[in-house]
Tab-separated table of C-alpha atoms and ligand atoms in Angstrom:
chain	number	residue	atom	x	y	z
A	237	MET	CA	-48.311	-4.262	15.170
A	238	SER	CA	-47.288	-2.738	18.491
A	239	ARG	CA	-47.451	0.839	19.633
A	240	ILE	CA	-44.041	1.953	20.892
A	241	GLY	CA	-43.184	5.190	22.684
A	242	ILE	CA	-39.722	6.743	22.446
A	243	VAL	CA	-38.945	9.371	25.100
A	244	GLY	CA	-36.189	11.804	24.013
A	245	LEU	CA	-35.876	12.263	20.249
A	246	GLY	CA	-32.178	13.121	19.987
A	247	TYR	CA	-29.186	11.393	18.416
A	248	VAL	CA	-30.277	8.099	20.009
A	249	GLY	CA	-34.058	8.343	20.180
A	250	LEU	CA	-34.841	9.544	16.673
A	251	PRO	CA	-32.913	6.837	14.753
A	252	LEU	CA	-34.507	4.250	17.074
A	253	ALA	CA	-37.992	5.656	16.460
A	254	VAL	CA	-37.335	5.476	12.707
A	255	ALA	CA	-36.068	1.879	13.006
A	256	PHE	CA	-39.239	0.744	14.813
A	257	ALA	CA	-41.475	2.580	12.335
A	258	GLU	CA	-39.554	1.075	9.395
A	259	ALA	CA	-40.142	-2.339	10.983
A	260	GLY	CA	-43.891	-1.672	10.687
A	261	GLN	CA	-44.607	-0.558	14.277
A	262	GLU	CA	-46.645	2.460	15.267
A	263	VAL	CA	-44.312	4.905	17.015
A	264	VAL	CA	-45.041	7.870	19.285
A	265	GLY	CA	-41.985	10.065	19.781
A	266	LEU	CA	-42.099	12.141	22.932
A	267	ASP	CA	-39.900	15.199	23.426
A	268	LEU	CA	-40.256	18.308	25.555
A	269	ASP	CA	-38.524	20.402	22.884
A	270	PRO	CA	-41.405	21.838	20.804
A	271	ALA	CA	-39.052	22.603	17.878
A	272	LYS	CA	-38.221	18.896	17.518
A	273	VAL	CA	-41.856	17.810	17.772
A	274	GLU	CA	-42.889	20.371	15.185
A	275	ALA	CA	-40.041	19.458	12.813
A	276	LEU	CA	-40.810	15.737	12.956
A	277	ASN	CA	-44.517	16.205	12.444
A	278	ALA	CA	-43.651	18.312	9.382
A	279	GLY	CA	-41.373	15.510	8.095
A	280	ARG	CA	-38.166	17.447	8.766
A	281	SER	CA	-35.202	15.734	10.408
A	282	TYR	CA	-32.645	17.595	12.542
A	283	ILE	CA	-30.258	14.629	12.916
A	284	GLU	CA	-27.628	14.171	10.189
A	285	ASP	CA	-27.973	10.368	10.174
A	286	VAL	CA	-31.729	10.578	9.470
A	287	PRO	CA	-32.475	12.176	6.086
A	288	ASP	CA	-35.897	13.750	5.502
A	289	SER	CA	-36.434	11.129	2.810
A	290	ALA	CA	-36.375	8.427	5.531
A	291	LEU	CA	-39.227	10.167	7.390
A	292	GLU	CA	-41.470	10.646	4.361
A	293	PRO	CA	-42.660	7.017	3.981
A	294	LEU	CA	-43.228	6.772	7.768
A	295	ARG	CA	-45.694	9.651	8.131
A	296	GLU	CA	-48.578	7.290	8.900
A	297	ARG	CA	-46.672	5.392	11.597
A	298	LEU	CA	-44.315	7.900	13.242
A	299	GLY	CA	-45.741	10.875	15.107
A	300	ALA	CA	-44.210	13.233	17.670
A	301	SER	CA	-45.780	14.741	20.768
A	302	SER	CA	-44.960	16.623	23.988
A	303	ASP	CA	-47.879	15.081	25.852
A	304	TYR	CA	-47.029	12.051	27.975
A	305	GLY	CA	-50.700	11.086	27.855
A	306	ASP	CA	-50.035	9.900	24.288
A	307	LEU	CA	-47.812	7.141	25.718
A	308	ALA	CA	-50.579	5.607	27.839
A	309	SER	CA	-51.649	3.256	25.056
A	310	CYS	CA	-48.099	2.099	24.195
A	311	GLU	CA	-47.058	-1.490	24.885
A	312	ALA	CA	-43.430	-0.422	25.296
A	313	ILE	CA	-41.738	2.871	26.212
A	314	VAL	CA	-38.022	3.385	25.541
A	315	VAL	CA	-36.256	6.198	27.397
A	316	CYS	CA	-33.399	7.991	25.577
A	317	VAL	CA	-33.024	11.240	27.547
A	318	PRO	CA	-29.661	12.924	28.205
A	319	THR	CA	-27.455	11.830	31.098
A	320	PRO	CA	-24.899	14.655	31.386
A	321	LEU	CA	-22.575	15.672	34.232
A	322	THR	CA	-23.197	18.442	36.767
A	323	SER	CA	-20.678	21.281	36.997
A	324	ALA	CA	-18.963	19.198	39.726
A	325	ARG	CA	-18.584	16.385	37.130
A	326	GLU	CA	-21.059	14.114	38.886
A	327	PRO	CA	-23.994	12.258	37.241
A	328	ASP	CA	-26.926	14.538	36.475
A	329	LEU	CA	-30.006	12.319	36.408
A	330	THR	CA	-32.543	15.164	36.421
A	331	TYR	CA	-33.760	14.437	32.857
A	332	LEU	CA	-34.153	10.770	33.689
A	333	VAL	CA	-35.945	11.423	36.982
A	334	GLU	CA	-38.318	13.851	35.269
A	335	ALA	CA	-39.071	11.470	32.401
A	336	ALA	CA	-39.611	8.558	34.814
A	337	GLY	CA	-42.054	10.626	36.893
A	338	SER	CA	-44.009	11.569	33.768
A	339	ILE	CA	-44.177	7.900	32.685
A	340	ALA	CA	-45.314	6.814	36.183
A	341	ALA	CA	-48.236	9.233	35.854
A	342	ILE	CA	-49.551	7.459	32.752
A	343	ALA	CA	-48.264	3.875	33.304
A	344	ARG	CA	-50.684	1.003	32.624
A	345	PRO	CA	-50.449	-2.679	33.658
A	346	GLY	CA	-48.501	-4.769	31.144
A	347	GLN	CA	-46.302	-1.957	29.829
A	348	LEU	CA	-42.577	-2.418	29.264
A	349	VAL	CA	-40.220	0.470	30.102
A	350	VAL	CA	-36.651	0.258	28.821
A	351	LEU	CA	-33.887	2.697	29.702
A	352	GLU	CA	-31.278	3.277	26.972
A	353	SER	CA	-29.498	6.345	28.396
A	354	THR	CA	-25.925	5.638	29.415
A	355	THR	CA	-25.610	5.576	33.194
A	356	TYR	CA	-23.903	3.949	36.185
A	357	PRO	CA	-24.747	0.410	37.296
A	358	GLY	CA	-27.716	0.450	39.652
A	359	THR	CA	-29.643	3.316	37.992
A	360	THR	CA	-32.438	1.133	36.612
A	361	ARG	CA	-32.967	-0.626	39.949
A	362	GLU	CA	-32.314	2.213	42.392
A	363	GLN	CA	-33.540	5.275	40.500
A	364	LEU	CA	-35.912	4.332	37.680
A	365	THR	CA	-37.839	1.458	39.297
A	366	PRO	CA	-38.921	3.237	42.529
A	367	ILE	CA	-40.183	6.226	40.529
A	368	LEU	CA	-42.156	3.978	38.154
A	369	GLU	CA	-43.646	2.120	41.119
A	370	ARG	CA	-45.197	5.376	42.352
A	371	SER	CA	-47.818	4.489	39.754
A	372	GLY	CA	-48.992	1.762	42.148
A	373	LEU	CA	-47.821	-0.921	39.717
A	374	SER	CA	-45.238	-3.534	40.770
A	375	VAL	CA	-42.201	-4.097	38.587
A	376	GLY	CA	-41.945	-7.717	37.495
A	377	SER	CA	-45.666	-8.458	37.755
A	378	ASP	CA	-47.612	-5.406	36.484
A	379	LEU	CA	-44.868	-3.403	34.848
A	380	PHE	CA	-41.760	-4.679	33.047
A	381	VAL	CA	-38.459	-2.804	33.315
A	382	ALA	CA	-35.113	-3.354	31.612
A	383	PHE	CA	-31.901	-1.608	30.623
A	384	SER	CA	-30.553	-1.805	27.088
A	385	PRO	CA	-27.574	0.380	26.188
A	386	GLU	CA	-27.518	2.294	22.933
A	387	ARG	CA	-24.443	1.577	20.820
A	388	ILE	CA	-25.061	4.113	18.082
A	389	ASP	CA	-21.982	5.724	16.550
A	390	PRO	CA	-23.237	8.808	14.689
A	391	GLY	CA	-22.062	8.914	11.085
A	392	ARG	CA	-21.226	5.214	10.942
A	393	THR	CA	-22.808	3.323	8.064
A	394	ASP	CA	-21.096	-0.104	8.206
A	395	TYR	CA	-22.997	-1.038	11.388
A	396	THR	CA	-26.641	-0.102	11.877
A	397	ILE	CA	-29.238	-0.583	14.614
A	398	ARG	CA	-30.172	-3.820	12.866
A	399	THR	CA	-26.674	-5.263	12.530
A	400	THR	CA	-25.245	-4.168	15.899
A	401	PRO	CA	-25.943	-6.771	18.605
A	402	LYS	CA	-28.221	-5.327	21.307
A	403	LEU	CA	-27.701	-6.037	25.006
A	404	VAL	CA	-30.684	-6.366	27.336
A	405	GLY	CA	-30.843	-6.968	31.086
A	406	GLY	CA	-34.224	-6.935	32.845
A	407	MET	CA	-35.267	-6.590	36.473
A	408	THR	CA	-36.777	-10.102	36.305
A	409	PRO	CA	-36.617	-12.899	33.701
A	410	ALA	CA	-40.063	-11.808	32.455
A	411	CYS	CA	-38.811	-8.219	32.050
A	412	THR	CA	-35.795	-9.455	30.098
A	413	GLU	CA	-37.983	-11.578	27.846
A	414	ARG	CA	-40.273	-8.642	27.053
A	415	ALA	CA	-37.250	-6.467	26.206
A	416	ARG	CA	-35.753	-9.226	24.067
A	417	GLU	CA	-39.004	-9.507	22.098
A	418	LEU	CA	-39.125	-5.735	21.602
A	419	TYR	CA	-35.610	-5.405	20.203
A	420	SER	CA	-35.950	-8.521	18.058
A	421	LEU	CA	-38.245	-6.338	15.921
A	422	VAL	CA	-35.305	-4.134	14.869
A	423	CYS	CA	-32.082	-6.024	15.734
A	424	ASP	CA	-30.794	-9.233	14.174
A	425	GLU	CA	-29.103	-10.284	17.409
A	426	VAL	CA	-30.272	-9.586	20.965
A	427	VAL	CA	-27.830	-10.590	23.700
A	428	VAL	CA	-29.340	-11.248	27.110
A	429	VAL	CA	-27.425	-10.529	30.322
A	430	SER	CA	-28.553	-11.492	33.802
A	431	THR	CA	-29.292	-8.072	35.324
A	432	PRO	CA	-29.753	-4.394	34.382
A	433	GLU	CA	-26.501	-3.707	36.251
A	434	ALA	CA	-24.537	-6.025	33.917
A	435	ALA	CA	-26.007	-4.225	30.894
A	436	GLU	CA	-25.324	-0.782	32.403
A	437	LEU	CA	-21.729	-1.653	33.214
A	438	SER	CA	-21.103	-3.296	29.809
A	439	LYS	CA	-21.835	0.020	28.114
A	440	LEU	CA	-19.459	1.841	30.451
A	441	LEU	CA	-16.774	-0.788	29.853
A	442	GLU	CA	-17.066	-0.174	26.097
A	443	ASN	CA	-16.671	3.582	26.553
A	444	VAL	CA	-13.968	3.491	29.225
A	445	PHE	CA	-12.016	1.044	27.027
A	446	ARG	CA	-11.967	3.656	24.251
A	447	SER	CA	-11.202	6.543	26.585
A	448	VAL	CA	-8.251	4.743	28.214
A	449	ASN	CA	-6.749	3.646	24.902
A	450	ILE	CA	-7.153	7.085	23.317
A	451	ALA	CA	-5.469	8.628	26.369
A	452	PHE	CA	-2.627	6.127	26.051
A	453	VAL	CA	-1.886	7.047	22.408
A	454	ASN	CA	-2.304	10.754	23.199
A	455	GLU	CA	0.348	10.390	25.885
A	456	LEU	CA	2.506	8.447	23.433
A	457	ALA	CA	2.152	11.317	20.937
A	458	GLN	CA	3.453	13.737	23.570
A	459	LEU	CA	6.385	11.426	24.305
A	460	CYS	CA	7.140	11.006	20.576
A	461	ASP	CA	7.221	14.798	20.265
A	462	ARG	CA	9.991	14.887	22.881
A	463	LEU	CA	11.850	11.966	21.340
A	464	GLY	CA	11.558	13.280	17.781
A	465	ILE	CA	9.839	10.061	16.612
A	466	ASP	CA	6.838	10.069	14.244
A	467	VAL	CA	3.973	8.647	16.341
A	468	TRP	CA	1.939	7.834	13.205
A	469	GLU	CA	4.748	5.711	11.784
A	470	VAL	CA	4.971	3.855	15.111
A	471	ILE	CA	1.206	3.218	15.196
A	472	ASP	CA	1.195	2.083	11.535
A	473	ALA	CA	4.069	-0.265	12.311
A	474	ALA	CA	2.467	-1.748	15.458
A	475	SER	CA	-0.831	-2.167	13.562
A	476	THR	CA	0.797	-4.705	11.236
A	477	LYS	CA	0.646	-7.219	14.119
A	478	PRO	CA	-2.349	-9.369	13.241
A	479	PHE	CA	-3.192	-10.303	16.858
A	480	GLY	CA	-2.968	-8.814	20.360
A	481	PHE	CA	-2.965	-5.183	19.182
A	482	MET	CA	-5.813	-2.818	18.444
A	483	ARG	CA	-5.244	0.457	16.635
A	484	PHE	CA	-6.128	3.738	18.359
A	485	GLU	CA	-5.075	7.136	17.050
A	486	PRO	CA	-3.998	10.270	18.890
A	487	GLY	CA	-5.753	13.557	18.247
A	488	PRO	CA	-6.552	16.994	19.650
A	489	GLY	CA	-8.545	15.534	22.578
A	490	MET	CA	-11.739	13.612	23.150
A	491	GLY	CA	-15.130	15.030	22.240
A	492	GLY	CA	-18.762	14.114	21.844
A	493	HIS	CA	-21.480	13.489	24.337
A	494	CYS	CA	-20.234	10.059	25.418
A	495	LEU	CA	-16.517	9.537	25.928
A	496	PRO	CA	-15.714	12.700	27.896
A	497	VAL	CA	-18.795	12.156	30.100
A	498	ASP	CA	-19.666	8.490	30.613
A	499	PRO	CA	-16.499	7.281	32.368
A	500	PHE	CA	-17.223	9.745	35.176
A	501	TYR	CA	-20.541	7.985	35.794
A	502	LEU	CA	-18.569	4.881	36.675
A	503	ALA	CA	-15.981	6.810	38.680
A	504	PHE	CA	-18.848	8.299	40.732
A	505	LYS	CA	-20.354	4.884	41.461
A	506	ALA	CA	-16.921	3.532	42.380
A	507	ARG	CA	-16.272	6.399	44.806
A	508	GLU	CA	-19.591	5.620	46.519
A	509	GLN	CA	-18.027	2.255	47.345
A	510	GLY	CA	-14.811	3.870	48.620
A	511	PHE	CA	-13.017	2.664	45.486
A	512	TYR	CA	-10.905	5.052	43.399
A	513	PRO	CA	-10.577	3.844	39.817
A	514	GLU	CA	-7.173	5.078	38.621
A	515	PHE	CA	-7.492	4.284	34.907
A	516	ILE	CA	-10.707	6.254	34.396
A	517	GLU	CA	-9.506	9.406	36.143
A	518	LEU	CA	-6.054	9.263	34.544
A	519	ALA	CA	-7.489	8.802	31.042
A	520	GLY	CA	-9.832	11.751	31.607
A	521	LYS	CA	-6.927	13.887	32.807
A	522	VAL	CA	-4.681	13.039	29.831
A	523	ASN	CA	-7.434	13.513	27.258
A	524	GLN	CA	-8.564	16.819	28.775
A	525	ALA	CA	-4.971	18.118	28.647
A	526	GLN	CA	-4.571	17.305	24.943
A	527	PRO	CA	-6.060	20.564	23.537
A	528	ALA	CA	-3.545	22.559	25.639
A	529	PHE	CA	-0.729	20.434	24.196
A	530	CYS	CA	-2.015	21.233	20.684
A	531	VAL	CA	-2.000	24.949	21.501
A	532	GLU	CA	1.581	24.595	22.741
A	533	ARG	CA	2.478	23.024	19.374
A	534	ILE	CA	0.834	25.953	17.578
A	535	GLU	CA	2.808	28.394	19.758
A	536	ARG	CA	6.044	26.578	18.918
A	537	ALA	CA	5.305	26.508	15.176
A	538	LEU	CA	4.615	30.245	15.163
A	539	ASN	CA	7.686	30.869	17.293
A	540	GLN	CA	9.807	29.175	14.620
A	541	ALA	CA	8.567	31.875	12.252
A	542	SER	CA	9.321	34.594	14.841
A	543	LYS	CA	5.615	35.217	15.388
A	544	PRO	CA	3.772	35.455	18.721
A	545	VAL	CA	0.329	33.890	19.009
A	546	LYS	CA	-1.045	37.355	19.830
A	547	GLY	CA	-2.264	38.870	16.589
A	548	SER	CA	-1.354	35.834	14.448
A	549	ARG	CA	-4.089	34.707	12.073
A	550	ILE	CA	-4.890	31.107	12.911
A	551	LEU	CA	-7.341	29.112	10.802
A	552	VAL	CA	-8.811	26.081	12.584
A	553	LEU	CA	-10.001	23.382	10.183
A	554	GLY	CA	-12.889	21.369	11.649
A	555	ALA	CA	-14.954	22.537	14.648
A	556	SER	CA	-17.100	19.454	15.315
A	557	TYR	CA	-15.706	16.702	17.510
A	558	LYS	CA	-15.737	14.097	14.794
A	559	ALA	CA	-15.091	13.849	11.051
A	560	GLY	CA	-18.189	14.000	8.873
A	561	SER	CA	-20.420	15.292	11.683
A	562	GLY	CA	-21.706	18.714	12.737
A	563	ASP	CA	-21.869	17.780	16.432
A	564	THR	CA	-19.781	20.218	18.504
A	565	ARG	CA	-20.625	18.792	21.936
A	566	GLU	CA	-17.431	18.734	24.072
A	567	SER	CA	-15.449	19.294	20.869
A	568	PRO	CA	-11.719	19.793	21.550
A	569	ALA	CA	-11.717	22.304	18.667
A	570	LEU	CA	-13.778	24.643	20.859
A	571	THR	CA	-11.278	24.307	23.715
A	572	ILE	CA	-8.397	25.010	21.323
A	573	LEU	CA	-10.208	28.070	19.959
A	574	ARG	CA	-10.889	29.352	23.491
A	575	LEU	CA	-7.270	28.844	24.575
A	576	LEU	CA	-6.018	30.634	21.456
A	577	ARG	CA	-8.474	33.472	22.009
A	578	ALA	CA	-7.167	33.889	25.557
A	579	LEU	CA	-3.731	34.345	23.930
A	580	GLU	CA	-5.300	36.998	21.653
A	581	ALA	CA	-4.851	35.128	18.387
A	582	ASP	CA	-6.788	36.430	15.378
A	583	LEU	CA	-9.083	33.417	14.918
A	584	SER	CA	-11.110	31.963	12.085
A	585	TYR	CA	-12.393	28.494	11.323
A	586	HIS	CA	-13.668	26.474	8.407
A	587	ASP	CA	-16.169	23.647	8.844
A	588	PRO	CA	-18.780	22.776	6.200
A	589	HIS	CA	-20.830	20.962	8.878
A	590	VAL	CA	-20.769	23.813	11.444
A	591	PRO	CA	-21.831	27.113	9.868
A	592	GLU	CA	-21.604	29.097	13.099
A	593	LEU	CA	-20.075	29.027	16.570
A	594	PRO	CA	-22.248	31.630	18.336
A	595	GLU	CA	-20.535	31.057	21.704
A	596	LEU	CA	-17.282	32.269	20.120
A	597	GLY	CA	-18.881	34.837	17.828
A	598	LEU	CA	-17.439	33.087	14.753
A	599	ALA	CA	-18.870	31.868	11.446
A	600	SER	CA	-17.217	29.342	9.154
A	601	VAL	CA	-15.085	31.122	6.547
A	602	ASP	CA	-14.540	30.169	2.940
A	603	LEU	CA	-11.570	27.771	2.801
A	604	GLU	CA	-9.674	29.538	0.012
A	605	ARG	CA	-10.017	32.924	1.639
A	606	GLY	CA	-9.187	31.574	5.095
A	607	LEU	CA	-6.032	29.883	3.819
A	608	ALA	CA	-4.940	32.954	1.870
A	609	GLU	CA	-5.186	35.107	4.997
A	610	ALA	CA	-3.827	32.673	7.610
A	611	ASP	CA	-0.412	32.606	9.266
A	612	LEU	CA	-1.093	29.024	10.325
A	613	ALA	CA	-3.729	26.400	9.549
A	614	ALA	CA	-4.443	23.775	12.222
A	615	ILE	CA	-6.195	20.570	11.135
A	616	VAL	CA	-8.248	19.776	14.250
A	617	THR	CA	-11.065	17.668	12.780
A	618	ALA	CA	-10.378	16.087	9.401
A	619	HIS	CA	-13.678	16.107	7.530
A	620	PRO	CA	-13.684	13.895	4.458
A	621	GLY	CA	-13.645	15.636	1.101
A	622	LEU	CA	-11.330	18.454	2.143
A	623	ASP	CA	-8.212	18.796	-0.028
A	624	TYR	CA	-5.418	18.599	2.550
A	625	ALA	CA	-2.675	18.721	-0.121
A	626	LYS	CA	-4.081	22.113	-1.096
A	627	VAL	CA	-4.155	23.217	2.551
A	628	VAL	CA	-0.484	22.322	2.980
A	629	ALA	CA	0.446	23.913	-0.354
A	630	THR	CA	-1.411	27.169	0.380
A	631	ALA	CA	-1.041	27.889	4.113
A	632	PRO	CA	2.258	29.432	5.237
A	633	ARG	CA	2.411	26.658	7.833
A	634	THR	CA	0.139	23.737	8.674
A	635	LEU	CA	-0.196	21.763	11.884
A	636	ASP	CA	-1.948	18.431	11.485
A	637	PHE	CA	-3.427	16.961	14.685
A	638	ARG	CA	-5.169	14.107	12.845
A	639	GLY	CA	-2.438	12.485	10.767
A	640	VAL	CA	-4.223	13.087	7.459
A	641	THR	CA	-1.142	14.595	5.811
A	642	ARG	CA	1.080	11.562	6.326
A	643	GLU	CA	1.591	11.129	2.591
A	644	LEU	CA	2.666	14.747	2.172
A	645	GLU	CA	6.140	16.267	2.497
A	646	SER	CA	6.705	19.958	3.192
A	647	ASP	CA	9.030	21.931	5.439
A	648	ARG	CA	5.978	24.091	6.308
A	649	LEU	CA	4.064	21.077	7.665
A	650	GLU	CA	4.162	19.586	11.164
A	651	ARG	CA	2.119	16.754	12.642
A	652	LEU	CA	1.094	15.740	16.157
B	129	LIG	N1	-25.201	10.441	20.952
B	129	LIG	C1	-24.655	9.257	20.978
B	129	LIG	O1	-23.873	8.919	20.095
B	129	LIG	C2	-24.959	8.248	22.075
B	129	LIG	C3	-24.516	6.941	21.926
B	129	LIG	C4	-24.823	5.996	22.897
B	129	LIG	C5	-25.531	6.394	24.026
B	129	LIG	N2	-25.934	7.697	24.183
B	129	LIG	C6	-26.706	8.034	25.374
B	129	LIG	O2	-28.076	8.194	25.028
B	129	LIG	C7	-28.684	9.192	25.831
B	129	LIG	C8	-29.303	10.254	24.944
B	129	LIG	O3	-28.264	10.858	24.172
B	129	LIG	P1	-28.548	11.742	22.898
B	129	LIG	O4	-27.213	11.990	22.267
B	129	LIG	O5	-29.621	11.140	22.074
B	129	LIG	O6	-29.095	13.100	23.574
B	129	LIG	P2	-29.828	14.334	22.852
B	129	LIG	O7	-29.557	15.516	23.705
B	129	LIG	O8	-29.474	14.357	21.394
B	129	LIG	O9	-31.393	13.963	22.931
B	129	LIG	C9	-32.079	13.846	24.115
B	129	LIG	C10	-33.495	14.384	23.914
B	129	LIG	O10	-34.234	14.173	25.121
B	129	LIG	C11	-35.139	15.263	25.273
B	129	LIG	N3	-35.592	15.306	26.657
B	129	LIG	C12	-34.937	15.748	27.756
B	129	LIG	N4	-35.694	15.579	28.856
B	129	LIG	C13	-36.853	15.028	28.454
B	129	LIG	C14	-38.029	14.604	29.122
B	129	LIG	N5	-38.155	14.704	30.458
B	129	LIG	N6	-39.026	14.090	28.400
B	129	LIG	C15	-38.922	13.985	27.049
B	129	LIG	N7	-37.832	14.343	26.364
B	129	LIG	C16	-36.808	14.866	27.058
B	129	LIG	C17	-34.361	16.444	24.802
B	129	LIG	O11	-35.199	17.526	24.427
B	129	LIG	C18	-33.583	15.858	23.612
B	129	LIG	O12	-34.280	16.042	22.398
B	129	LIG	C19	-27.579	9.713	26.744
B	129	LIG	O13	-27.620	8.992	27.945
B	129	LIG	C20	-26.323	9.351	26.001
B	129	LIG	O14	-25.225	9.195	26.880
B	129	LIG	C21	-25.673	8.637	23.210
């Protein structure tokens, strides 16, 4: 049995800590947020994908702490802290730098440190390694350092940590081998790449690929609106091609912690080289404009009924960024609500996963009551289990930005 430290017990760190503990390892979870440490030590989870019942059998092996000293006896330390953007949309590595400094203070010869946070190529070598070496230990001989990107997709159940291949790239072949051994404890397949940079960039490729393709279908949806063609029918039709096509769907914009943020890490690194990556910036621009396009569609639908947005009762269905989740980070629903508020709409929302939106002073309303009072219902995030036929039948008009009403016919229904 090994002792493994996980730094940052959020959407990435907590499921990973659970996976190592379930594999029989002793796990120390380290987080500076005392509420998380307290909750975990009381057996309470705060991440939807980790039920309390998963923590119960691990009480002996999984403990949480805010004291980096508790990591000194770990053989491996995995870093899963946030990597957000600054207000100027540049990489904000302050969490990483702080965590690395705290690890350097307790580092012991023979330890492995793996970075999982999404970041630009070069971070492990240029940022993490020099800070760790302040400990007096040399990377490659005393201390082992690698990058291994997290591929978690919150809410997904068909692929797990165990069944999703794990990439690792170490600073030296010995570092890579140590990281490969570590992840072999919880992953069926570990894929080795030659450097941390290759692993860092692979993760960004995966995310930029999604961002660019989502932007492309969002733009297509705007074009279809002008042409009077049903974009969903076109996508369904193209998806019948069994090769050379991959389905992406338009929507109200891109949300979550990853896709709206990560591509800008790569754009930043590219600019440092005097290189201006057109696809990344263009995809970001198109996706960020999508909530405003949705608001324009709402304005048009109300206009058809001789109603201004000002004073109209608009019910937004779904506030989180993704179906089945309560995560509102970068959610386009929030942007749509803010834009509508600026137009003085009378707003309400319904989301069983998001009881409150304190920043907007709103609380989720009962669906029946919300529909009965609304002038327009906008399906922004299509949580499973909601009766969309009832929505369309009850609301005076419905705008569907997710294509979940494709089977329904009504002259009071419009889709993206
Ligand atoms: N959420 C996802 O689906 C996902 C998927 C793949 C990759 N990632 C990447 O993983 C990283 C973590 O993302 P997340 O969604 O888990 O973030 P999160 O905000 O849910 O969790 C991060 C945790 O780190 C803690 N923390 C911050 N600074 C710390 C420090 N110095 N020491 C100890 N703990 C500290 C925070 O309190 C928080 O609990 C990011 O780089 C993200 O881009 C996220």
